[in-house]
Amino acid sequence: MSKLHPIVQDALDLLSPPAGREPDWADVLARAGENGHAPREAARVRLLPPSRPRRRRSRRLLVALAALVGLLIVFLATPAFGLRAKLFSLFENAEPAPTPIVENFDSLDIGAPEGMATGVIAGDARAVIEQSVSGGLEVTLYVAPTKTGGFCTATEFRRADADGPVRGGGAGCRTRQDVDARAFATTVSIPGPISAGGTILQGPILVDGSIGLGRAASLEVEFQDGTREEIPLTWVSSPINAAFFVYAVPERHWAPGSQPTVLIARDAEGEEVARDDESLRFIFTNPR
Amino acid sequence: MHWSAETAGAALAEIEDVYRREVGRFVRVAAAITGNGEDGWEAVQDAVARVVRGRAGFRGEGSLEAWMWTAVVNAARSKRREATRELSSDIQPEEKGWSPEPEAREAVRRAVSGLPERQRLVLFLRYYADLSYEEIAAVVGMSSGTVGPTLASAQTSLRQLLGGDQA
């Protein structure tokens, strides 16, 4: 599916969900008046490769140039922070997180044994990414700092046309040492069943996480079919100092052969600075 | 997916290949046009049967796939017109094969119905079928240069109709 405005995509997903019908070629032949399963004829039409890749490359080039211009604007606007896709000042850009989220963060340390508490400062939690996903849902990623320089995250799904949350995502924390030592921390959420063949049957499929690498200016996901898409990065200022991402995997990438396989972080020049080829590959190439 | 035929006539095997590969997207687009999944399925089966019957007349000027998409869209439009004639204005089409979100989907359906048909078709073919502007132009019967503006207008109108954009 081509990318449209999220509101339009959600509406179209709701209007006509994926068809679960298996092809019935015998029925087609019967309707055509053919006698049952007609023998397959020798091909008279030779299928030629498409002539579109060149055009696609041009479009990709334009997108890349547009992204570069956007990044330059951000860079010029925020010289002290460097070249980032989006800068989020934790205590200036957002209201405190709602009480249930604060309580959720607070609960992380309840009963934690000595030395095992996260030290999360729940009252400083903020929503840093809010995004529409399929099925009329919105997901919010909350981030809260810890007393030792790390941070904790939590996701929450909410129906766009209702008040309360429909599902709380998991919460997790990273120490500063972990952020410094490991570029990526990625979580993949698959709420629904997966067919025996490995096709995901129900969304939203969410890939979210954080990147602690200061040079990371952009992020892209590569699929098994070789195509790529850019994932917006949101950099959160001190005391977090990390970038966050939330990506709802489009339905066209739910089946084996086109599922996400690797996340690639690039610097401002487009050079790869880190990749996560474990989190996605493990999930998507091992059907449950 | 994006092929061109080198010689006249379409082979049954190639039609079958396209059908098997694309049936999910065919049905999804057809269901969006007709208003329900069952009519969408019927439209697709009828359309492909028509392609099978008329395969000798395929001139190879465009892709076989575009030809089949045209057949599917036309069959779905016919099916929608038939359904509209059969139903009185206060009776909604049958709900078959949909996930249980009737109120929200009804709101979306009303909003989408408020779009001009050409905008609807361009939107469906771009999103559900992922066709290129050139392919959409061939299927809908418009110049490729107007596909982009039509798509943009459709999105803007739909967002406004859905209340997601007050601009």
GROMACS .gro file of C-alpha atoms in nm:
model
  455
    1MET     CA    1   0.000   0.000   0.000
    2SER     CA    2   0.116   0.346  -0.074
    3LYS     CA    3   0.161   0.584   0.210
    4LEU     CA    4  -0.117   0.836   0.251
    5HIS     CA    5  -0.212   1.067   0.535
    6PRO     CA    6  -0.250   0.855   0.851
    7ILE     CA    7  -0.613   0.959   0.898
    8VAL     CA    8  -0.691   0.855   0.541
    9GLN     CA    9  -0.502   0.528   0.579
   10ASP     CA   10  -0.690   0.442   0.895
   11ALA     CA   11  -1.019   0.522   0.726
   12LEU     CA   12  -0.939   0.306   0.426
   13ASP     CA   13  -0.822   0.021   0.648
   14LEU     CA   14  -1.151   0.040   0.830
   15LEU     CA   15  -1.354   0.070   0.511
   16SER     CA   16  -1.210  -0.235   0.342
   17PRO     CA   17  -1.004  -0.466   0.559
   18PRO     CA   18  -0.770  -0.714   0.395
   19ALA     CA   19  -0.959  -0.978   0.201
   20GLY     CA   20  -0.916  -1.319   0.355
   21ARG     CA   21  -1.033  -1.501   0.043
   22GLU     CA   22  -0.829  -1.769  -0.121
   23PRO     CA   23  -0.819  -1.765  -0.501
   24ASP     CA   24  -1.077  -1.989  -0.667
   25TRP     CA   25  -0.952  -2.038  -1.020
   26ALA     CA   26  -1.194  -2.321  -1.090
   27ASP     CA   27  -1.481  -2.083  -1.018
   28VAL     CA   28  -1.333  -1.828  -1.258
   29LEU     CA   29  -1.307  -2.088  -1.532
   30ALA     CA   30  -1.663  -2.203  -1.468
   31ARG     CA   31  -1.791  -1.846  -1.495
   32ALA     CA   32  -1.590  -1.804  -1.814
   33GLY     CA   33  -1.751  -2.111  -1.963
   34GLU     CA   34  -1.429  -2.303  -1.976
   35ASN     CA   35  -1.451  -2.674  -1.914
   36GLY     CA   36  -1.335  -2.716  -1.559
   37HIS     CA   37  -0.964  -2.682  -1.512
   38ALA     CA   38  -0.845  -2.611  -1.862
   39PRO     CA   39  -0.487  -2.712  -1.927
   40ARG     CA   40  -0.242  -2.433  -1.886
   41GLU     CA   41  -0.147  -2.308  -2.228
   42ALA     CA   42   0.204  -2.234  -2.339
   43ALA     CA   43   0.266  -1.870  -2.272
   44ARG     CA   44   0.220  -1.650  -2.575
   45VAL     CA   45   0.293  -1.338  -2.384
   46ARG     CA   46   0.644  -1.278  -2.275
   47LEU     CA   47   0.656  -1.074  -1.962
   48LEU     CA   48   0.915  -0.804  -1.965
   49PRO     CA   49   1.077  -0.645  -1.665
   50PRO     CA   50   0.924  -0.318  -1.562
   51SER     CA   51   1.060   0.011  -1.675
   52ARG     CA   52   0.965   0.176  -1.348
   53PRO     CA   53   1.274   0.138  -1.131
   54ARG     CA   54   1.435   0.441  -1.290
   55ARG     CA   55   1.135   0.651  -1.200
   56ARG     CA   56   1.131   0.506  -0.851
   57ARG     CA   57   1.497   0.594  -0.810
   58SER     CA   58   1.418   0.949  -0.913
   59ARG     CA   59   1.140   0.963  -0.658
   60ARG     CA   60   1.369   0.821  -0.392
   61LEU     CA   61   1.629   1.079  -0.482
   62LEU     CA   62   1.373   1.355  -0.442
   63VAL     CA   63   1.263   1.214  -0.107
   64ALA     CA   64   1.624   1.191   0.005
   65LEU     CA   65   1.688   1.549  -0.102
   66ALA     CA   66   1.374   1.666   0.075
   67ALA     CA   67   1.479   1.481   0.389
   68LEU     CA   68   1.823   1.637   0.366
   69VAL     CA   69   1.674   1.985   0.338
   70GLY     CA   70   1.453   1.911   0.637
   71LEU     CA   71   1.747   1.791   0.839
   72LEU     CA   72   1.946   2.099   0.748
   73ILE     CA   73   1.664   2.320   0.869
   74VAL     CA   74   1.658   2.136   1.201
   75PHE     CA   75   2.035   2.159   1.220
   76LEU     CA   76   2.036   2.532   1.163
   77ALA     CA   77   1.760   2.578   1.415
   78THR     CA   78   1.933   2.375   1.684
   79PRO     CA   79   2.306   2.420   1.645
   80ALA     CA   80   2.379   2.322   2.002
   81PHE     CA   81   2.220   1.986   1.965
   82GLY     CA   82   2.351   1.883   1.625
   83LEU     CA   83   2.179   1.740   1.323
   84ARG     CA   84   1.868   1.550   1.426
   85ALA     CA   85   1.546   1.456   1.260
   86LYS     CA   86   1.337   1.606   1.535
   87LEU     CA   87   1.431   1.761   1.862
   88PHE     CA   88   1.213   1.722   2.166
   89SER     CA   89   1.291   1.913   2.479
   90LEU     CA   90   1.150   1.688   2.748
   91PHE     CA   91   1.037   1.949   2.995
   92GLU     CA   92   0.945   2.226   2.754
   93ASN     CA   93   0.749   2.055   2.481
   94ALA     CA   94   0.496   1.850   2.667
   95GLU     CA   95   0.262   1.828   2.960
   96PRO     CA   96   0.329   1.571   3.229
   97ALA     CA   97   0.202   1.225   3.145
   98PRO     CA   98  -0.146   1.131   3.270
   99THR     CA   99  -0.178   0.977   3.613
  100PRO     CA  100  -0.220   0.613   3.500
  101ILE     CA  101   0.104   0.636   3.306
  102VAL     CA  102   0.287   0.790   3.601
  103GLU     CA  103   0.150   0.513   3.823
  104ASN     CA  104   0.260   0.258   3.566
  105PHE     CA  105   0.615   0.391   3.577
  106ASP     CA  106   0.601   0.414   3.955
  107SER     CA  107   0.501   0.049   3.978
  108LEU     CA  108   0.827  -0.055   3.816
  109ASP     CA  109   1.013  -0.007   4.142
  110ILE     CA  110   0.750  -0.136   4.382
  111GLY     CA  111   0.896  -0.428   4.567
  112ALA     CA  112   1.217  -0.418   4.366
  113PRO     CA  113   1.504  -0.580   4.559
  114GLU     CA  114   1.802  -0.379   4.670
  115GLY     CA  115   2.005  -0.267   4.371
  116MET     CA  116   1.742  -0.374   4.121
  117ALA     CA  117   1.520  -0.067   4.124
  118THR     CA  118   1.517   0.130   3.801
  119GLY     CA  119   1.520   0.464   3.978
  120VAL     CA  120   1.258   0.593   3.740
  121ILE     CA  121   1.137   0.945   3.806
  122ALA     CA  122   0.779   0.874   3.718
  123GLY     CA  123   0.657   1.228   3.773
  124ASP     CA  124   0.883   1.349   3.492
  125ALA     CA  125   0.727   1.117   3.233
  126ARG     CA  126   0.626   1.284   2.908
  127ALA     CA  127   0.463   1.174   2.586
  128VAL     CA  128   0.724   1.208   2.314
  129ILE     CA  129   0.561   1.033   2.018
  130GLU     CA  130   0.195   1.013   1.932
  131GLN     CA  131   0.106   0.831   1.615
  132SER     CA  132  -0.196   0.687   1.438
  133VAL     CA  133  -0.178   0.320   1.356
  134SER     CA  134  -0.417   0.085   1.180
  135GLY     CA  135  -0.764   0.003   1.305
  136GLY     CA  136  -0.842   0.355   1.426
  137LEU     CA  137  -0.588   0.330   1.704
  138GLU     CA  138  -0.335   0.580   1.826
  139VAL     CA  139  -0.021   0.484   2.008
  140THR     CA  140   0.169   0.705   2.247
  141LEU     CA  141   0.523   0.648   2.360
  142TYR     CA  142   0.601   0.788   2.704
  143VAL     CA  143   0.951   0.842   2.835
  144ALA     CA  144   1.063   0.903   3.192
  145PRO     CA  145   1.419   0.965   3.312
  146THR     CA  146   1.586   0.762   3.582
  147LYS     CA  147   1.793   0.893   3.871
  148THR     CA  148   2.107   0.737   3.727
  149GLY     CA  149   2.097   0.887   3.378
  150GLY     CA  150   1.895   0.623   3.201
  151PHE     CA  151   1.533   0.623   3.104
  152CYS     CA  152   1.220   0.412   3.097
  153THR     CA  153   0.960   0.393   2.821
  154ALA     CA  154   0.599   0.280   2.804
  155THR     CA  155   0.352   0.261   2.517
  156GLU     CA  156  -0.023   0.300   2.530
  157PHE     CA  157  -0.282   0.227   2.265
  158ARG     CA  158  -0.590   0.444   2.254
  159ARG     CA  159  -0.888   0.440   2.022
  160ALA     CA  160  -0.907   0.771   1.842
  161ASP     CA  161  -1.280   0.803   1.897
  162ALA     CA  162  -1.289   0.695   2.263
  163ASP     CA  163  -1.166   0.826   2.595
  164GLY     CA  164  -0.987   0.546   2.769
  165PRO     CA  165  -0.685   0.346   2.664
  166VAL     CA  166  -0.762   0.013   2.500
  167ARG     CA  167  -0.432  -0.150   2.570
  168GLY     CA  168  -0.122  -0.067   2.763
  169GLY     CA  169   0.201  -0.162   2.599
  170GLY     CA  170   0.496  -0.287   2.788
  171ALA     CA  171   0.731  -0.069   2.986
  172GLY     CA  172   1.105  -0.107   2.987
  173CYS     CA  173   1.414   0.074   3.105
  174ARG     CA  174   1.768   0.132   2.985
  175THR     CA  175   2.057   0.231   3.205
  176ARG     CA  176   2.294   0.495   3.077
  177GLN     CA  177   2.560   0.227   3.050
  178ASP     CA  178   2.331   0.024   2.826
  179VAL     CA  179   2.247   0.326   2.612
  180ASP     CA  180   2.615   0.404   2.570
  181ALA     CA  181   2.714   0.048   2.497
  182ARG     CA  182   2.433  -0.064   2.269
  183ALA     CA  183   2.305   0.156   1.990
  184PHE     CA  184   1.962  -0.001   1.954
  185ALA     CA  185   1.697  -0.122   2.193
  186THR     CA  186   1.407  -0.247   1.985
  187THR     CA  187   1.072  -0.395   2.078
  188VAL     CA  188   0.835  -0.567   1.837
  189SER     CA  189   0.467  -0.608   1.931
  190ILE     CA  190   0.243  -0.847   1.742
  191PRO     CA  191  -0.101  -0.859   1.907
  192GLY     CA  192  -0.275  -1.107   1.683
  193PRO     CA  193  -0.232  -1.454   1.540
  194ILE     CA  194   0.023  -1.557   1.280
  195SER     CA  195  -0.061  -1.813   1.014
  196ALA     CA  196   0.130  -2.136   0.983
  197GLY     CA  197   0.301  -1.983   0.684
  198GLY     CA  198   0.423  -1.691   0.887
  199THR     CA  199   0.177  -1.425   0.771
  200ILE     CA  200   0.067  -1.187   1.043
  201LEU     CA  201  -0.309  -1.183   1.050
  202GLN     CA  202  -0.386  -0.892   1.279
  203GLY     CA  203  -0.232  -0.557   1.358
  204PRO     CA  204  -0.119  -0.317   1.462
  205ILE     CA  205   0.234  -0.451   1.437
  206LEU     CA  206   0.450  -0.209   1.625
  207VAL     CA  207   0.826  -0.167   1.615
  208ASP     CA  208   0.944   0.082   1.872
  209GLY     CA  209   1.262   0.157   2.053
  210SER     CA  210   1.545   0.391   2.124
  211ILE     CA  211   1.885   0.478   1.986
  212GLY     CA  212   2.154   0.622   2.205
  213LEU     CA  213   2.401   0.697   1.930
  214GLY     CA  214   2.445   1.073   1.906
  215ARG     CA  215   2.540   1.059   1.538
  216ALA     CA  216   2.217   0.892   1.436
  217ALA     CA  217   2.024   1.144   1.229
  218SER     CA  218   1.782   0.917   1.049
  219LEU     CA  219   1.647   0.567   1.065
  220GLU     CA  220   1.521   0.333   0.801
  221VAL     CA  221   1.374  -0.012   0.797
  222GLU     CA  222   1.464  -0.261   0.530
  223PHE     CA  223   1.222  -0.533   0.428
  224GLN     CA  224   1.286  -0.885   0.310
  225ASP     CA  225   1.200  -0.781  -0.045
  226GLY     CA  226   1.480  -0.525  -0.041
  227THR     CA  227   1.260  -0.217  -0.018
  228ARG     CA  228   1.317   0.042   0.252
  229GLU     CA  229   1.118   0.304   0.437
  230GLU     CA  230   1.229   0.587   0.657
  231ILE     CA  231   1.115   0.589   1.019
  232PRO     CA  232   1.095   0.931   1.184
  233LEU     CA  233   1.330   0.973   1.476
  234THR     CA  234   1.249   1.192   1.774
  235TRP     CA  235   1.548   1.303   1.975
  236VAL     CA  236   1.477   1.383   2.337
  237SER     CA  237   1.695   1.632   2.514
  238SER     CA  238   1.881   1.604   2.843
  239PRO     CA  239   1.854   1.420   3.074
  240ILE     CA  240   1.739   1.154   2.826
  241ASN     CA  241   1.976   1.219   2.535
  242ALA     CA  242   1.844   0.948   2.309
  243ALA     CA  243   1.631   0.914   1.999
  244PHE     CA  244   1.301   0.728   1.993
  245PHE     CA  245   1.094   0.573   1.719
  246VAL     CA  246   0.756   0.414   1.677
  247TYR     CA  247   0.675   0.238   1.352
  248ALA     CA  248   0.352   0.062   1.266
  249VAL     CA  249   0.437  -0.203   1.006
  250PRO     CA  250   0.208  -0.151   0.704
  251GLU     CA  251  -0.012  -0.441   0.613
  252ARG     CA  252   0.168  -0.493   0.285
  253HIS     CA  253   0.466  -0.602   0.492
  254TRP     CA  254   0.292  -0.861   0.708
  255ALA     CA  255   0.359  -1.163   0.486
  256PRO     CA  256   0.685  -1.358   0.465
  257GLY     CA  257   0.901  -1.228   0.186
  258SER     CA  258   0.825  -0.865   0.257
  259GLN     CA  259   0.846  -0.843   0.635
  260PRO     CA  260   1.083  -0.605   0.815
  261THR     CA  261   1.428  -0.748   0.853
  262VAL     CA  262   1.673  -0.479   0.967
  263LEU     CA  263   1.682  -0.129   1.114
  264ILE     CA  264   1.958   0.099   0.991
  265ALA     CA  265   2.062   0.422   1.160
  266ARG     CA  266   2.244   0.676   0.945
  267ASP     CA  267   2.436   0.991   1.019
  268ALA     CA  268   2.371   1.330   0.864
  269GLU     CA  269   2.565   1.232   0.553
  270GLY     CA  270   2.361   0.919   0.509
  271GLU     CA  271   2.638   0.687   0.619
  272GLU     CA  272   2.532   0.387   0.820
  273VAL     CA  273   2.631   0.421   1.185
  274ALA     CA  274   2.447   0.128   1.340
  275ARG     CA  275   2.211  -0.151   1.252
  276ASP     CA  276   1.980  -0.383   1.438
  277ASP     CA  277   1.953  -0.702   1.238
  278GLU     CA  278   1.854  -0.923   1.528
  279SER     CA  279   1.533  -0.785   1.680
  280LEU     CA  280   1.329  -0.796   1.361
  281ARG     CA  281   1.482  -1.099   1.199
  282PHE     CA  282   1.416  -1.315   1.499
  283ILE     CA  283   1.052  -1.215   1.517
  284PHE     CA  284   0.961  -1.217   1.152
  285THR     CA  285   1.148  -1.518   1.022
  286ASN     CA  286   1.040  -1.755   1.296
  287PRO     CA  287   0.664  -1.805   1.256
  288ARG     CA  288   0.500  -1.909   1.577
  289MET     CA  289   0.397  -0.668  -1.117
  290HIS     CA  290   0.450  -0.405  -1.380
  291TRP     CA  291   0.483  -0.582  -1.707
  292SER     CA  292   0.431  -0.508  -2.068
  293ALA     CA  293   0.312  -0.763  -2.317
  294GLU     CA  294   0.525  -0.811  -2.622
  295THR     CA  295   0.274  -0.981  -2.848
  296ALA     CA  296  -0.100  -0.990  -2.891
  297GLY     CA  297  -0.325  -1.223  -2.693
  298ALA     CA  298  -0.302  -1.316  -2.329
  299ALA     CA  299  -0.224  -1.668  -2.216
  300LEU     CA  300  -0.457  -1.836  -1.972
  301ALA     CA  301  -0.159  -1.927  -1.758
  302GLU     CA  302  -0.056  -1.565  -1.725
  303ILE     CA  303  -0.406  -1.458  -1.635
  304GLU     CA  304  -0.415  -1.726  -1.371
  305ASP     CA  305  -0.080  -1.614  -1.235
  306VAL     CA  306  -0.191  -1.253  -1.203
  307TYR     CA  307  -0.522  -1.361  -1.052
  308ARG     CA  308  -0.362  -1.585  -0.790
  309ARG     CA  309  -0.107  -1.322  -0.699
  310GLU     CA  310  -0.341  -1.026  -0.691
  311VAL     CA  311  -0.673  -1.169  -0.578
  312GLY     CA  312  -0.640  -1.022  -0.229
  313ARG     CA  313  -0.588  -0.672  -0.364
  314PHE     CA  314  -0.852  -0.720  -0.633
  315VAL     CA  315  -1.110  -0.813  -0.371
  316ARG     CA  316  -1.008  -0.537  -0.137
  317VAL     CA  317  -1.050  -0.269  -0.403
  318ALA     CA  318  -1.370  -0.424  -0.534
  319ALA     CA  319  -1.513  -0.448  -0.183
  320ALA     CA  320  -1.435  -0.082  -0.123
  321ILE     CA  321  -1.617   0.009  -0.444
  322THR     CA  322  -1.920  -0.215  -0.396
  323GLY     CA  323  -1.955  -0.152  -0.026
  324ASN     CA  324  -1.923  -0.508   0.097
  325GLY     CA  325  -1.686  -0.799   0.077
  326GLU     CA  326  -1.921  -1.050  -0.080
  327ASP     CA  327  -2.014  -0.826  -0.371
  328GLY     CA  328  -1.647  -0.742  -0.408
  329TRP     CA  329  -1.561  -1.109  -0.438
  330GLU     CA  330  -1.838  -1.166  -0.693
  331ALA     CA  331  -1.717  -0.869  -0.896
  332VAL     CA  332  -1.363  -1.002  -0.903
  333GLN     CA  333  -1.464  -1.352  -1.008
  334ASP     CA  334  -1.688  -1.213  -1.283
  335ALA     CA  335  -1.423  -0.972  -1.400
  336VAL     CA  336  -1.150  -1.231  -1.426
  337ALA     CA  337  -1.391  -1.466  -1.602
  338ARG     CA  338  -1.453  -1.190  -1.855
  339VAL     CA  339  -1.079  -1.147  -1.901
  340VAL     CA  340  -1.047  -1.523  -1.958
  341ARG     CA  341  -1.321  -1.514  -2.219
  342GLY     CA  342  -1.173  -1.213  -2.393
  343ARG     CA  343  -0.807  -1.302  -2.365
  344ALA     CA  344  -0.762  -1.345  -2.740
  345GLY     CA  345  -0.850  -0.979  -2.780
  346PHE     CA  346  -0.577  -0.856  -2.552
  347ARG     CA  347  -0.369  -0.632  -2.775
  348GLY     CA  348  -0.071  -0.596  -2.550
  349GLU     CA  349  -0.074  -0.217  -2.561
  350GLY     CA  350  -0.064  -0.201  -2.184
  351SER     CA  351   0.012  -0.451  -1.914
  352LEU     CA  352  -0.204  -0.757  -1.860
  353GLU     CA  353  -0.231  -0.656  -1.500
  354ALA     CA  354  -0.366  -0.311  -1.585
  355TRP     CA  355  -0.617  -0.477  -1.815
  356MET     CA  356  -0.733  -0.701  -1.534
  357TRP     CA  357  -0.751  -0.412  -1.292
  358THR     CA  358  -0.970  -0.226  -1.538
  359ALA     CA  359  -1.199  -0.527  -1.562
  360VAL     CA  360  -1.219  -0.558  -1.184
  361VAL     CA  361  -1.295  -0.189  -1.131
  362ASN     CA  362  -1.560  -0.189  -1.403
  363ALA     CA  363  -1.724  -0.504  -1.266
  364ALA     CA  364  -1.727  -0.359  -0.915
  365ARG     CA  365  -1.878  -0.035  -1.038
  366SER     CA  366  -2.150  -0.231  -1.217
  367LYS     CA  367  -2.212  -0.436  -0.907
  368ARG     CA  368  -2.245  -0.121  -0.700
  369ARG     CA  369  -2.494   0.025  -0.946
  370GLU     CA  370  -2.697  -0.297  -0.937
  371ALA     CA  371  -2.699  -0.293  -0.559
  372THR     CA  372  -2.805   0.070  -0.552
  373ARG     CA  373  -3.098  -0.007  -0.780
  374GLU     CA  374  -3.201  -0.306  -0.572
  375LEU     CA  375  -3.188  -0.134  -0.235
  376SER     CA  376  -3.426   0.132  -0.123
  377SER     CA  377  -3.259   0.441   0.009
  378ASP     CA  378  -3.309   0.353   0.374
  379ILE     CA  379  -3.164   0.004   0.355
  380GLN     CA  380  -2.792  -0.041   0.393
  381PRO     CA  381  -2.596  -0.300   0.198
  382GLU     CA  382  -2.542  -0.629   0.373
  383GLU     CA  383  -2.251  -0.650   0.609
  384LYS     CA  384  -2.059  -0.957   0.517
  385GLY     CA  385  -1.704  -1.041   0.600
  386TRP     CA  386  -1.619  -0.729   0.796
  387SER     CA  387  -1.459  -0.680   1.130
  388PRO     CA  388  -1.696  -0.566   1.404
  389GLU     CA  389  -1.661  -0.189   1.403
  390PRO     CA  390  -1.990  -0.098   1.240
  391GLU     CA  391  -2.035   0.258   1.367
  392ALA     CA  392  -1.687   0.377   1.285
  393ARG     CA  393  -1.692   0.202   0.949
  394GLU     CA  394  -2.030   0.346   0.866
  395ALA     CA  395  -1.893   0.693   0.936
  396VAL     CA  396  -1.599   0.623   0.709
  397ARG     CA  397  -1.824   0.483   0.440
  398ARG     CA  398  -2.040   0.795   0.449
  399ALA     CA  399  -1.732   1.012   0.424
  400VAL     CA  400  -1.586   0.813   0.135
  401SER     CA  401  -1.923   0.815  -0.040
  402GLY     CA  402  -1.907   1.192  -0.025
  403LEU     CA  403  -1.608   1.194  -0.258
  404PRO     CA  404  -1.651   1.214  -0.636
  405GLU     CA  405  -1.625   0.867  -0.787
  406ARG     CA  406  -1.301   0.941  -0.967
  407GLN     CA  407  -1.138   1.052  -0.642
  408ARG     CA  408  -1.262   0.737  -0.471
  409LEU     CA  409  -1.121   0.513  -0.741
  410VAL     CA  410  -0.784   0.687  -0.743
  411LEU     CA  411  -0.766   0.660  -0.365
  412PHE     CA  412  -0.854   0.289  -0.365
  413LEU     CA  413  -0.617   0.200  -0.646
  414ARG     CA  414  -0.332   0.393  -0.493
  415TYR     CA  415  -0.372   0.268  -0.137
  416TYR     CA  416  -0.512  -0.082  -0.163
  417ALA     CA  417  -0.357  -0.179  -0.496
  418ASP     CA  418  -0.038   0.030  -0.480
  419LEU     CA  419  -0.064   0.105  -0.851
  420SER     CA  420   0.158   0.370  -1.008
  421TYR     CA  421   0.009   0.694  -1.132
  422GLU     CA  422   0.043   0.568  -1.489
  423GLU     CA  423  -0.140   0.247  -1.407
  424ILE     CA  424  -0.413   0.429  -1.221
  425ALA     CA  425  -0.453   0.663  -1.517
  426ALA     CA  426  -0.491   0.366  -1.750
  427VAL     CA  427  -0.744   0.191  -1.529
  428VAL     CA  428  -0.959   0.493  -1.447
  429GLY     CA  429  -0.927   0.654  -1.787
  430MET     CA  430  -0.759   0.982  -1.708
  431SER     CA  431  -0.427   1.146  -1.784
  432SER     CA  432  -0.144   1.044  -1.557
  433GLY     CA  433  -0.074   1.410  -1.484
  434THR     CA  434  -0.407   1.449  -1.309
  435VAL     CA  435  -0.372   1.144  -1.084
  436GLY     CA  436  -0.154   1.320  -0.828
  437PRO     CA  437  -0.379   1.626  -0.788
  438THR     CA  438  -0.686   1.401  -0.776
  439LEU     CA  439  -0.526   1.191  -0.504
  440ALA     CA  440  -0.433   1.501  -0.307
  441SER     CA  441  -0.784   1.640  -0.338
  442ALA     CA  442  -0.931   1.309  -0.227
  443GLN     CA  443  -0.713   1.300   0.082
  444THR     CA  444  -0.787   1.659   0.175
  445SER     CA  445  -1.160   1.611   0.128
  446LEU     CA  446  -1.165   1.285   0.319
  447ARG     CA  447  -0.973   1.431   0.610
  448GLN     CA  448  -1.217   1.717   0.626
  449LEU     CA  449  -1.516   1.487   0.599
  450LEU     CA  450  -1.376   1.275   0.880
  451GLY     CA  451  -1.320   1.580   1.094
  452GLY     CA  452  -0.948   1.522   1.115
  453ASP     CA  453  -0.854   1.844   0.940
  454GLN     CA  454  -1.031   2.168   0.999
  455ALA     CA  455  -0.826   2.353   0.740
   0.00000   0.00000   0.00000
